[in-house]
CSV table of C-alpha atoms and ligand atoms in Angstrom, one decimal:
chain,number,residue,atom,x,y,z
A,267,MET,CA,97.2,-77.5,-55.9
A,268,THR,CA,99.2,-74.4,-56.3
A,269,LYS,CA,102.0,-73.7,-54.2
A,270,LYS,CA,100.3,-70.6,-52.8
A,271,SER,CA,97.4,-72.8,-51.7
A,272,GLU,CA,99.5,-75.5,-50.3
A,273,ASN,CA,101.5,-72.8,-48.2
A,274,SER,CA,97.9,-71.4,-47.0
A,275,ARG,CA,97.1,-75.0,-45.8
A,276,ARG,CA,100.2,-75.0,-43.5
A,277,HIS,CA,98.7,-72.0,-41.9
A,278,PHE,CA,95.2,-73.8,-41.5
A,279,ILE,CA,97.1,-76.4,-39.6
A,280,ALA,CA,99.1,-74.2,-37.7
A,281,GLY,CA,96.4,-72.6,-35.9
A,282,ALA,CA,93.3,-70.5,-35.7
A,283,ALA,CA,95.1,-67.4,-35.9
A,284,ALA,CA,96.5,-68.2,-39.5
A,285,THR,CA,92.9,-69.2,-40.5
A,286,ALA,CA,91.5,-66.1,-39.2
A,287,GLY,CA,94.2,-64.0,-41.1
A,288,LEU,CA,93.4,-65.7,-44.4
A,289,ALA,CA,89.6,-65.2,-43.9
A,290,ALA,CA,90.2,-61.4,-43.1
A,291,ALA,CA,91.9,-60.9,-46.3
A,292,GLY,CA,88.9,-60.0,-48.1
A,293,SER,CA,90.4,-58.4,-51.2
A,294,PHE,CA,92.9,-61.4,-52.0
A,295,VAL,CA,92.6,-63.2,-55.4
A,296,PRO,CA,90.8,-66.3,-55.0
A,297,THR,CA,93.1,-69.4,-55.1
A,298,ARG,CA,91.9,-72.5,-56.9
A,299,PHE,CA,90.8,-73.9,-53.4
A,300,ALA,CA,88.8,-70.8,-52.6
A,301,ILE,CA,86.9,-71.1,-55.7
A,302,GLY,CA,86.6,-74.8,-55.5
A,303,ALA,CA,85.3,-74.5,-51.9
A,304,ALA,CA,81.7,-74.1,-52.8
A,305,ALA,CA,81.8,-77.5,-54.7
A,306,PRO,CA,80.8,-80.5,-53.1
A,307,VAL,CA,83.5,-83.0,-51.8
A,308,LYS,CA,83.3,-86.0,-54.2
A,309,VAL,CA,83.8,-89.5,-52.3
A,310,GLY,CA,84.1,-92.3,-54.6
A,311,ILE,CA,83.0,-95.6,-53.1
A,312,LEU,CA,83.8,-99.1,-54.6
A,313,LEU,CA,82.0,-101.8,-52.6
A,314,PRO,CA,79.8,-104.8,-53.4
A,315,TYR,CA,76.1,-104.2,-53.4
A,316,SER,CA,75.3,-107.6,-55.1
A,317,GLY,CA,76.3,-111.2,-54.4
A,318,THR,CA,77.6,-112.9,-51.2
A,319,TYR,CA,79.1,-109.7,-49.9
A,320,ALA,CA,76.4,-107.2,-50.6
A,321,MET,CA,75.5,-106.9,-46.8
A,322,LEU,CA,79.0,-105.9,-46.0
A,323,GLY,CA,79.0,-103.1,-48.8
A,324,ASN,CA,75.5,-101.9,-47.7
A,325,SER,CA,76.7,-102.0,-43.8
A,326,ILE,CA,79.6,-99.8,-44.7
A,327,THR,CA,77.9,-97.4,-46.8
A,328,ASN,CA,75.0,-97.0,-44.5
A,329,ALA,CA,77.2,-96.2,-41.5
A,330,LEU,CA,79.5,-94.1,-43.5
A,331,LYS,CA,76.8,-91.8,-44.5
A,332,MET,CA,75.3,-91.9,-41.0
A,333,ARG,CA,78.6,-90.6,-39.4
A,334,ILE,CA,78.7,-87.6,-42.0
A,335,ASP,CA,75.2,-86.7,-41.6
A,336,GLN,CA,75.5,-86.8,-38.0
A,337,ALA,CA,78.2,-84.1,-38.3
A,338,GLY,CA,75.7,-82.1,-40.5
A,339,GLY,CA,76.1,-83.9,-43.9
A,340,LYS,CA,79.2,-81.8,-44.7
A,341,LEU,CA,83.0,-82.3,-44.7
A,342,ALA,CA,84.6,-79.1,-43.2
A,343,GLY,CA,81.2,-77.0,-44.4
A,344,ARG,CA,81.4,-78.6,-47.8
A,345,ALA,CA,78.6,-80.6,-49.2
A,346,VAL,CA,79.3,-84.3,-50.0
A,347,GLU,CA,78.6,-86.1,-53.3
A,348,TYR,CA,79.0,-89.8,-53.0
A,349,VAL,CA,79.8,-91.7,-56.2
A,350,ALA,CA,79.1,-95.5,-55.7
A,351,LEU,CA,80.1,-98.3,-57.9
A,352,ASP,CA,79.1,-102.1,-57.3
A,353,SER,CA,82.3,-103.8,-57.3
A,354,GLU,CA,80.5,-107.2,-58.1
A,355,MET,CA,83.4,-108.6,-56.2
A,356,SER,CA,85.1,-108.9,-59.7
A,357,VAL,CA,88.8,-108.7,-59.4
A,358,PRO,CA,89.2,-108.3,-63.3
A,359,LYS,CA,86.9,-105.2,-63.3
A,360,ALA,CA,88.6,-103.6,-60.4
A,361,PRO,CA,91.2,-101.5,-62.6
A,362,THR,CA,88.3,-100.1,-64.8
A,363,ASN,CA,86.1,-99.4,-61.9
A,364,THR,CA,89.1,-97.5,-60.1
A,365,ASN,CA,90.0,-95.5,-63.1
A,366,LYS,CA,86.4,-94.6,-63.5
A,367,LEU,CA,86.4,-93.0,-60.2
A,368,ILE,CA,89.8,-91.5,-60.2
A,369,LYS,CA,90.0,-90.2,-63.8
A,370,LYS,CA,86.2,-89.7,-65.1
A,371,GLU,CA,84.7,-89.0,-61.8
A,372,ARG,CA,87.8,-87.1,-60.5
A,373,VAL,CA,86.8,-88.1,-57.0
A,374,ASP,CA,88.6,-86.4,-54.0
A,375,PHE,CA,88.7,-89.7,-51.9
A,376,LEU,CA,88.1,-93.3,-52.8
A,377,VAL,CA,86.5,-95.4,-50.4
A,378,GLY,CA,86.9,-99.2,-50.8
A,379,PRO,CA,86.9,-102.2,-51.2
A,380,VAL,CA,85.6,-105.3,-49.2
A,381,HIS,CA,87.6,-107.9,-51.1
A,382,SER,CA,91.1,-108.5,-50.5
A,383,GLY,CA,91.9,-109.1,-54.1
A,384,ILE,CA,90.2,-106.1,-55.4
A,385,ALA,CA,92.1,-104.1,-52.7
A,386,ALA,CA,95.4,-105.4,-54.1
A,387,ALA,CA,94.3,-104.3,-57.8
A,388,MET,CA,93.4,-100.8,-56.5
A,389,ALA,CA,96.4,-100.3,-54.6
A,390,LYS,CA,98.7,-101.1,-57.5
A,391,ILE,CA,96.8,-98.2,-59.4
A,392,VAL,CA,96.3,-95.8,-56.4
A,393,GLY,CA,99.7,-96.3,-54.6
A,394,PRO,CA,102.0,-95.0,-57.3
A,395,ARG,CA,100.1,-91.8,-57.6
A,396,ASN,CA,100.1,-88.8,-55.3
A,397,ALA,CA,96.3,-88.7,-55.1
A,398,PRO,CA,93.6,-89.5,-54.4
A,399,ILE,CA,93.7,-90.8,-50.8
A,400,MET,CA,92.1,-94.2,-50.6
A,401,ILE,CA,90.7,-95.4,-47.3
A,402,VAL,CA,90.0,-99.2,-47.0
A,403,PRO,CA,86.9,-99.7,-45.0
A,404,ASN,CA,87.2,-103.6,-44.9
A,405,ALA,CA,89.6,-105.6,-47.3
A,406,GLY,CA,92.2,-107.1,-45.1
A,407,HIS,CA,94.9,-108.2,-47.6
A,408,ASN,CA,98.3,-107.9,-45.6
A,409,GLY,CA,99.9,-106.3,-48.4
A,410,ILE,CA,97.7,-103.2,-48.4
A,411,THR,CA,99.6,-102.0,-45.3
A,412,GLY,CA,102.6,-104.3,-46.0
A,413,SER,CA,104.4,-104.6,-49.3
A,414,LEU,CA,101.8,-102.6,-51.3
A,415,CYS,CA,101.8,-99.8,-48.5
A,416,ALA,CA,101.7,-96.2,-49.8
A,417,SER,CA,101.6,-92.8,-48.3
A,418,ASN,CA,98.0,-92.1,-49.8
A,419,ILE,CA,96.5,-95.3,-48.7
A,420,PHE,CA,94.9,-96.0,-45.2
A,421,ARG,CA,92.8,-98.7,-43.7
A,422,THR,CA,90.0,-98.1,-41.0
A,423,SER,CA,89.2,-102.0,-40.6
A,424,PHE,CA,91.8,-104.6,-40.1
A,425,SER,CA,94.7,-106.8,-41.9
A,426,ASN,CA,93.8,-110.3,-42.5
A,427,TRP,CA,96.5,-111.3,-40.0
A,428,GLN,CA,95.1,-109.2,-37.1
A,429,PRO,CA,91.9,-111.1,-36.0
A,430,ALA,CA,93.1,-114.7,-37.1
A,431,PHE,CA,96.3,-114.9,-35.4
A,432,PRO,CA,94.9,-114.7,-31.8
A,433,GLY,CA,92.4,-117.4,-32.7
A,434,GLY,CA,95.0,-119.8,-33.0
A,435,LYS,CA,95.7,-119.5,-29.5
A,436,VAL,CA,92.3,-119.6,-28.3
A,437,MET,CA,91.9,-123.1,-30.1
A,438,ALA,CA,95.1,-124.2,-28.2
A,439,ASP,CA,94.1,-122.8,-24.9
A,440,ASP,CA,90.5,-124.6,-25.3
A,441,GLY,CA,92.8,-127.8,-25.2
A,442,HIS,CA,92.7,-128.8,-28.9
A,443,LYS,CA,95.6,-130.5,-30.5
A,444,THR,CA,94.6,-131.0,-34.2
A,445,CYS,CA,92.6,-128.8,-36.4
A,446,VAL,CA,91.5,-128.6,-40.2
A,447,THR,CA,91.0,-125.3,-41.8
A,448,ILE,CA,88.5,-124.3,-44.3
A,449,ALA,CA,88.2,-121.3,-46.3
A,450,TRP,CA,87.5,-119.6,-49.7
A,451,LYS,CA,90.6,-119.7,-51.7
A,452,TYR,CA,91.7,-116.2,-52.3
A,453,GLY,CA,93.8,-113.7,-50.5
A,454,ALA,CA,91.5,-113.2,-47.5
A,455,GLY,CA,91.1,-117.0,-46.7
A,456,ILE,CA,94.6,-117.9,-47.5
A,457,GLN,CA,96.1,-115.0,-45.3
A,458,MET,CA,93.6,-115.7,-42.3
A,459,MET,CA,94.2,-119.4,-42.3
A,460,ALA,CA,97.9,-118.8,-42.4
A,461,ALA,CA,97.9,-116.6,-39.3
A,462,GLY,CA,95.5,-119.0,-37.4
A,463,LYS,CA,97.7,-121.9,-38.1
A,464,GLU,CA,100.8,-120.2,-37.2
A,465,ASN,CA,99.7,-119.3,-33.7
A,466,PHE,CA,97.9,-122.7,-33.2
A,467,GLU,CA,101.2,-124.6,-34.1
A,468,LYS,CA,103.1,-122.0,-31.8
A,469,HIS,CA,101.1,-123.2,-29.0
A,470,GLY,CA,101.5,-127.0,-29.5
A,471,GLY,CA,98.6,-127.7,-32.0
A,472,LYS,CA,99.0,-129.2,-35.6
A,473,VAL,CA,97.0,-128.3,-38.7
A,474,VAL,CA,96.4,-131.7,-40.3
A,475,LYS,CA,94.5,-130.3,-43.3
A,476,ASP,CA,94.0,-127.1,-45.2
A,477,ILE,CA,90.7,-127.1,-47.4
A,478,GLN,CA,90.4,-124.3,-49.9
A,479,VAL,CA,86.9,-123.7,-51.4
A,480,PRO,CA,86.8,-121.8,-54.7
A,481,PHE,CA,85.3,-118.3,-54.2
A,482,PRO,CA,82.4,-117.5,-53.9
A,483,LYS,CA,81.2,-121.2,-54.2
A,484,VAL,CA,79.0,-122.6,-51.3
A,485,GLU,CA,78.9,-126.2,-52.1
A,486,PHE,CA,80.3,-127.6,-49.1
A,487,GLN,CA,78.8,-131.1,-48.8
A,488,ALA,CA,82.2,-132.9,-50.0
A,489,PHE,CA,84.2,-130.9,-47.8
A,490,LEU,CA,82.2,-131.4,-44.7
A,491,SER,CA,82.2,-135.2,-45.3
A,492,GLU,CA,86.0,-135.3,-45.4
A,493,ILE,CA,86.3,-133.3,-42.2
A,494,ALA,CA,84.0,-135.9,-40.4
A,495,SER,CA,86.3,-138.7,-42.0
A,496,ILE,CA,89.5,-136.8,-40.7
A,497,LYS,CA,87.8,-136.2,-37.1
A,498,PRO,CA,90.0,-133.2,-35.9
A,499,ASP,CA,89.7,-131.7,-32.7
A,500,ALA,CA,88.5,-128.4,-34.1
A,501,VAL,CA,87.9,-126.5,-37.5
A,502,PHE,CA,89.2,-123.1,-38.1
A,503,SER,CA,87.4,-121.2,-40.9
A,504,PHE,CA,86.9,-118.1,-43.0
A,505,PHE,CA,83.6,-117.3,-44.8
A,506,SER,CA,81.5,-114.2,-44.6
A,507,GLY,CA,78.1,-112.7,-45.7
A,508,GLY,CA,76.0,-115.0,-47.5
A,509,GLY,CA,78.5,-117.7,-47.7
A,510,ALA,CA,79.0,-117.8,-44.1
A,511,VAL,CA,75.2,-118.2,-43.5
A,512,LYS,CA,75.3,-121.2,-45.7
A,513,PHE,CA,78.5,-122.8,-44.3
A,514,VAL,CA,77.7,-122.5,-40.7
A,515,LYS,CA,74.0,-124.1,-41.3
A,516,ASP,CA,75.3,-126.9,-43.5
A,517,TYR,CA,78.3,-127.5,-40.7
A,518,ALA,CA,75.4,-128.2,-38.2
A,519,ALA,CA,73.2,-130.0,-40.4
A,520,ALA,CA,75.9,-132.4,-41.2
A,521,GLY,CA,76.1,-133.1,-37.6
A,522,LEU,CA,79.5,-131.8,-36.8
A,523,LYS,CA,78.5,-128.9,-34.7
A,524,ASP,CA,78.5,-130.7,-31.4
A,525,SER,CA,81.4,-133.1,-32.0
A,526,ILE,CA,84.2,-130.9,-33.7
A,527,PRO,CA,83.8,-127.1,-32.4
A,528,LEU,CA,84.1,-124.6,-35.1
A,529,TYR,CA,86.2,-121.4,-34.6
A,530,GLY,CA,87.5,-118.6,-36.9
A,531,PRO,CA,87.9,-115.2,-37.4
A,532,GLY,CA,84.7,-113.3,-36.5
A,533,PHE,CA,83.4,-112.8,-40.0
A,534,LEU,CA,82.1,-116.3,-39.8
A,535,THR,CA,79.0,-115.1,-37.7
A,536,GLU,CA,79.3,-111.2,-38.0
A,537,GLY,CA,76.1,-109.6,-39.3
A,538,VAL,CA,74.8,-113.0,-40.2
A,539,SER,CA,74.2,-114.8,-36.6
A,540,LYS,CA,70.5,-114.1,-36.6
A,541,ALA,CA,70.3,-115.8,-40.0
A,542,GLN,CA,72.4,-118.7,-38.9
A,543,GLY,CA,70.1,-119.3,-36.1
A,544,ALA,CA,70.5,-122.2,-33.8
A,545,ALA,CA,73.4,-123.4,-36.0
A,546,ALA,CA,75.7,-120.4,-35.0
A,547,GLU,CA,74.9,-120.7,-31.2
A,548,GLY,CA,78.2,-121.1,-29.0
A,549,ILE,CA,80.7,-120.5,-31.8
A,550,LYS,CA,83.7,-118.8,-30.6
A,551,THR,CA,85.5,-116.2,-32.9
A,552,THR,CA,88.1,-113.5,-32.6
A,553,LEU,CA,87.4,-110.0,-34.1
A,554,HIS,CA,88.0,-106.3,-33.5
A,555,TYR,CA,84.3,-105.6,-32.4
A,556,ALA,CA,81.5,-107.3,-30.3
A,557,ALA,CA,77.9,-106.2,-30.3
A,558,ASN,CA,77.8,-105.6,-26.4
A,559,LEU,CA,81.1,-103.7,-26.1
A,560,ASP,CA,80.6,-101.8,-22.9
A,561,ASN,CA,81.0,-98.1,-23.9
A,562,ASP,CA,78.9,-95.1,-24.8
A,563,ALA,CA,80.0,-94.6,-28.4
A,564,ASN,CA,79.0,-98.4,-29.0
A,565,ARG,CA,75.6,-98.1,-27.2
A,566,LYS,CA,74.7,-94.8,-29.2
A,567,PHE,CA,75.9,-96.2,-32.4
A,568,ARG,CA,74.0,-99.3,-32.3
A,569,ALA,CA,70.9,-97.4,-31.3
A,570,ASP,CA,71.2,-94.8,-34.1
A,571,TYR,CA,72.0,-97.4,-36.7
A,572,GLU,CA,69.1,-99.5,-35.7
A,573,LYS,CA,66.9,-96.3,-36.0
A,574,ALA,CA,68.2,-95.3,-39.3
A,575,TYR,CA,68.2,-98.6,-41.0
A,576,GLY,CA,65.9,-100.8,-39.0
A,577,THR,CA,68.5,-103.5,-38.8
A,578,SER,CA,71.5,-104.3,-36.3
A,579,ALA,CA,75.1,-102.7,-36.6
A,580,ASN,CA,78.0,-104.9,-37.2
A,581,VAL,CA,81.7,-104.7,-37.6
A,582,PHE,CA,81.4,-103.6,-41.1
A,583,SER,CA,79.1,-100.8,-40.1
A,584,VAL,CA,81.8,-99.8,-37.4
A,585,GLN,CA,84.3,-99.8,-40.0
A,586,GLY,CA,82.1,-97.4,-42.4
A,587,PHE,CA,81.4,-95.4,-39.4
A,588,ASP,CA,85.1,-94.9,-38.6
A,589,THR,CA,85.9,-93.9,-42.1
A,590,GLY,CA,83.5,-91.0,-41.9
A,591,SER,CA,85.3,-90.1,-38.6
A,592,LEU,CA,88.6,-90.0,-40.5
A,593,LEU,CA,87.5,-88.0,-43.2
A,594,LEU,CA,85.8,-85.6,-41.0
A,595,GLN,CA,88.9,-85.3,-38.9
A,596,ALA,CA,91.3,-84.7,-41.9
A,597,MET,CA,88.9,-82.4,-43.8
A,598,ALA,CA,88.4,-80.2,-40.5
A,599,ALA,CA,92.3,-79.9,-40.1
A,600,VAL,CA,92.8,-78.5,-43.6
A,601,GLY,CA,89.8,-76.3,-43.7
A,602,GLY,CA,88.0,-78.4,-46.5
A,603,ASP,CA,90.9,-77.9,-48.8
A,604,THR,CA,90.7,-81.5,-50.7
A,605,GLY,CA,94.0,-80.4,-52.7
A,606,ALA,CA,96.1,-80.2,-49.6
A,607,THR,CA,97.0,-84.1,-50.0
A,608,LYS,CA,100.2,-83.9,-47.9
A,609,ASP,CA,98.4,-82.2,-45.0
A,610,LEU,CA,95.5,-84.5,-45.2
A,611,ILE,CA,98.0,-87.6,-45.2
A,612,SER,CA,99.7,-86.2,-41.9
A,613,VAL,CA,96.4,-85.7,-40.1
A,614,MET,CA,95.2,-89.1,-41.0
A,615,GLU,CA,98.7,-90.5,-40.0
A,616,GLY,CA,98.5,-89.1,-36.5
A,617,ALA,CA,94.8,-89.7,-36.0
A,618,THR,CA,93.2,-91.4,-33.2
A,619,ILE,CA,89.5,-92.4,-33.6
A,620,ALA,CA,88.4,-91.7,-30.0
A,621,ASP,CA,84.7,-92.5,-30.6
A,622,SER,CA,84.7,-95.6,-32.3
A,623,PRO,CA,82.3,-98.3,-31.3
A,624,ARG,CA,85.1,-100.8,-31.3
A,625,GLY,CA,87.0,-98.7,-28.6
A,626,ALA,CA,89.4,-95.9,-29.2
A,627,TRP,CA,92.1,-97.0,-31.8
A,628,LYS,CA,95.1,-95.2,-33.5
A,629,MET,CA,96.7,-95.4,-36.9
A,630,SER,CA,99.9,-97.4,-37.2
A,631,LYS,CA,102.8,-96.2,-39.2
A,632,ALA,CA,101.8,-98.4,-42.1
A,633,HIS,CA,98.4,-96.7,-42.0
A,634,ASN,CA,96.4,-99.8,-40.4
A,635,PRO,CA,94.5,-99.7,-37.1
A,636,ILE,CA,96.2,-100.8,-33.8
A,637,GLN,CA,93.3,-102.3,-31.9
A,638,ASP,CA,92.1,-104.8,-29.4
A,639,ILE,CA,90.9,-108.1,-30.7
A,640,TYR,CA,88.0,-109.5,-28.7
A,641,LEU,CA,87.0,-113.1,-28.0
A,642,ARG,CA,83.5,-113.6,-28.6
A,643,ARG,CA,80.7,-116.2,-28.4
A,644,VAL,CA,77.3,-116.2,-30.0
A,645,LYS,CA,74.5,-116.2,-27.6
A,646,SER,CA,70.7,-115.8,-28.6
A,647,GLY,CA,71.7,-114.6,-32.0
A,648,GLU,CA,74.4,-112.0,-30.8
A,649,ASN,CA,78.3,-111.9,-31.0
A,650,LEU,CA,79.0,-111.4,-27.2
A,651,VAL,CA,82.3,-110.4,-25.9
A,652,LEU,CA,84.0,-113.0,-23.6
A,653,GLY,CA,87.3,-111.1,-23.1
A,654,VAL,CA,90.2,-109.4,-24.9
A,655,ALA,CA,92.2,-112.0,-26.9
A,656,ALA,CA,95.1,-109.4,-27.8
A,657,LYS,CA,95.4,-106.0,-26.6
A,658,ASP,CA,96.5,-103.1,-28.9
A,659,LEU,CA,97.4,-105.6,-31.5
A,660,GLU,CA,99.4,-104.0,-34.4
A,661,ASP,CA,99.9,-105.8,-37.8
A,662,PRO,CA,103.6,-106.6,-38.5
A,663,ALA,CA,103.3,-104.8,-41.7
A,664,THR,CA,105.8,-107.2,-43.3
A,665,GLY,CA,107.5,-105.5,-46.4
A,666,CYS,CA,106.4,-101.8,-45.5
A,667,SER,CA,109.1,-99.3,-45.1
A,668,MET,CA,106.9,-96.4,-44.3
A,669,GLY,CA,107.3,-94.5,-41.0
B,111,BEZ,C1,88.4,-109.7,-47.6
B,111,BEZ,O1,88.2,-110.1,-48.7
B,111,BEZ,O2,89.5,-109.1,-47.4
B,111,BEZ,C2,87.4,-110.0,-46.6
B,111,BEZ,C3,86.2,-110.1,-47.1
B,111,BEZ,C4,85.1,-110.2,-46.2
B,111,BEZ,C5,85.2,-110.2,-44.8
B,111,BEZ,C6,86.8,-109.9,-44.4
B,111,BEZ,C7,87.6,-109.8,-45.3
């Protein structure tokens, strides 16, 4: 970005008059942006399209494209080229994949990932750079908007703390005194279990055992036998995608469903409750979305998504959709100038996503959504809202000095 075009950018933001003035200057020597404006905007995507999180990656990608298609398929009048890589949920491959998108593909924006460990690896590469802007449409690693926070990294999903912390109080309010946690042993599971445990114990409960399952393993039998022998009042759990289907079914098949109620952040049943069938019925979870949220944006979103993809929308597609909204908003404000990084960042920092299916939310100073967390229960295969577990919940952003 030249100084000249960076200055022009401020005029775009300052108002229509400046924009009109620039457009009227028919004889001006085209800046790098003006020449590049005809080129498509490159959106690099690093998400899982194989393995236990494939459903998550596909849901995000579908809804991101649907949102931009609904706005004419363009970002501020420029065509969009998507360059998508399968993350394979591999943390060791994350640096190569990230560098491939940034250096070889020269993407204008980076969207990804789903997995907390990959998010940390990507943030260590992207954060120290000035560009591109990275938008995290799922991975909850607390550090992304905490100790690893950076001016060019935004998140449209949640921090691992956010949906898990209110869940601890839900279990205590339901009268439970003891609990076992069980989750995959990596950033997401560890951070979510810690947050739920903190709030459960703050409200008088006691976590008597933390069980950690190697990721992405789904052999649960020995762990379920251990839970049966401990006999806690409740179990608090994080699994998602294919692993969540298997865990919830195995839990019911082991005869634990009716004697030891299962709780957790909503990923446990999100996007998979139909596949879990009777085993999921009645499970209470906390999340920043529920299928039947009573707002027009959600009703339209669910109908459009079902029509376009022949399957139900879920929280992952909501996060993809909102990523599209954030890109549209920021690109419109800078007149399509992808080189105006500072201005793009300042628009994203002040963004409110008013038409989100989860309800309107705004960006925190650490670049993470400030949002309601809902208490839900599975009924007839749907995650239905019971109430608001935490209103306008903002992540503590521990270790982030931005803002
Ligand atoms: C994570 O790794 O951050 C994550 C993965 C799936 C669902 C939620 C969080």
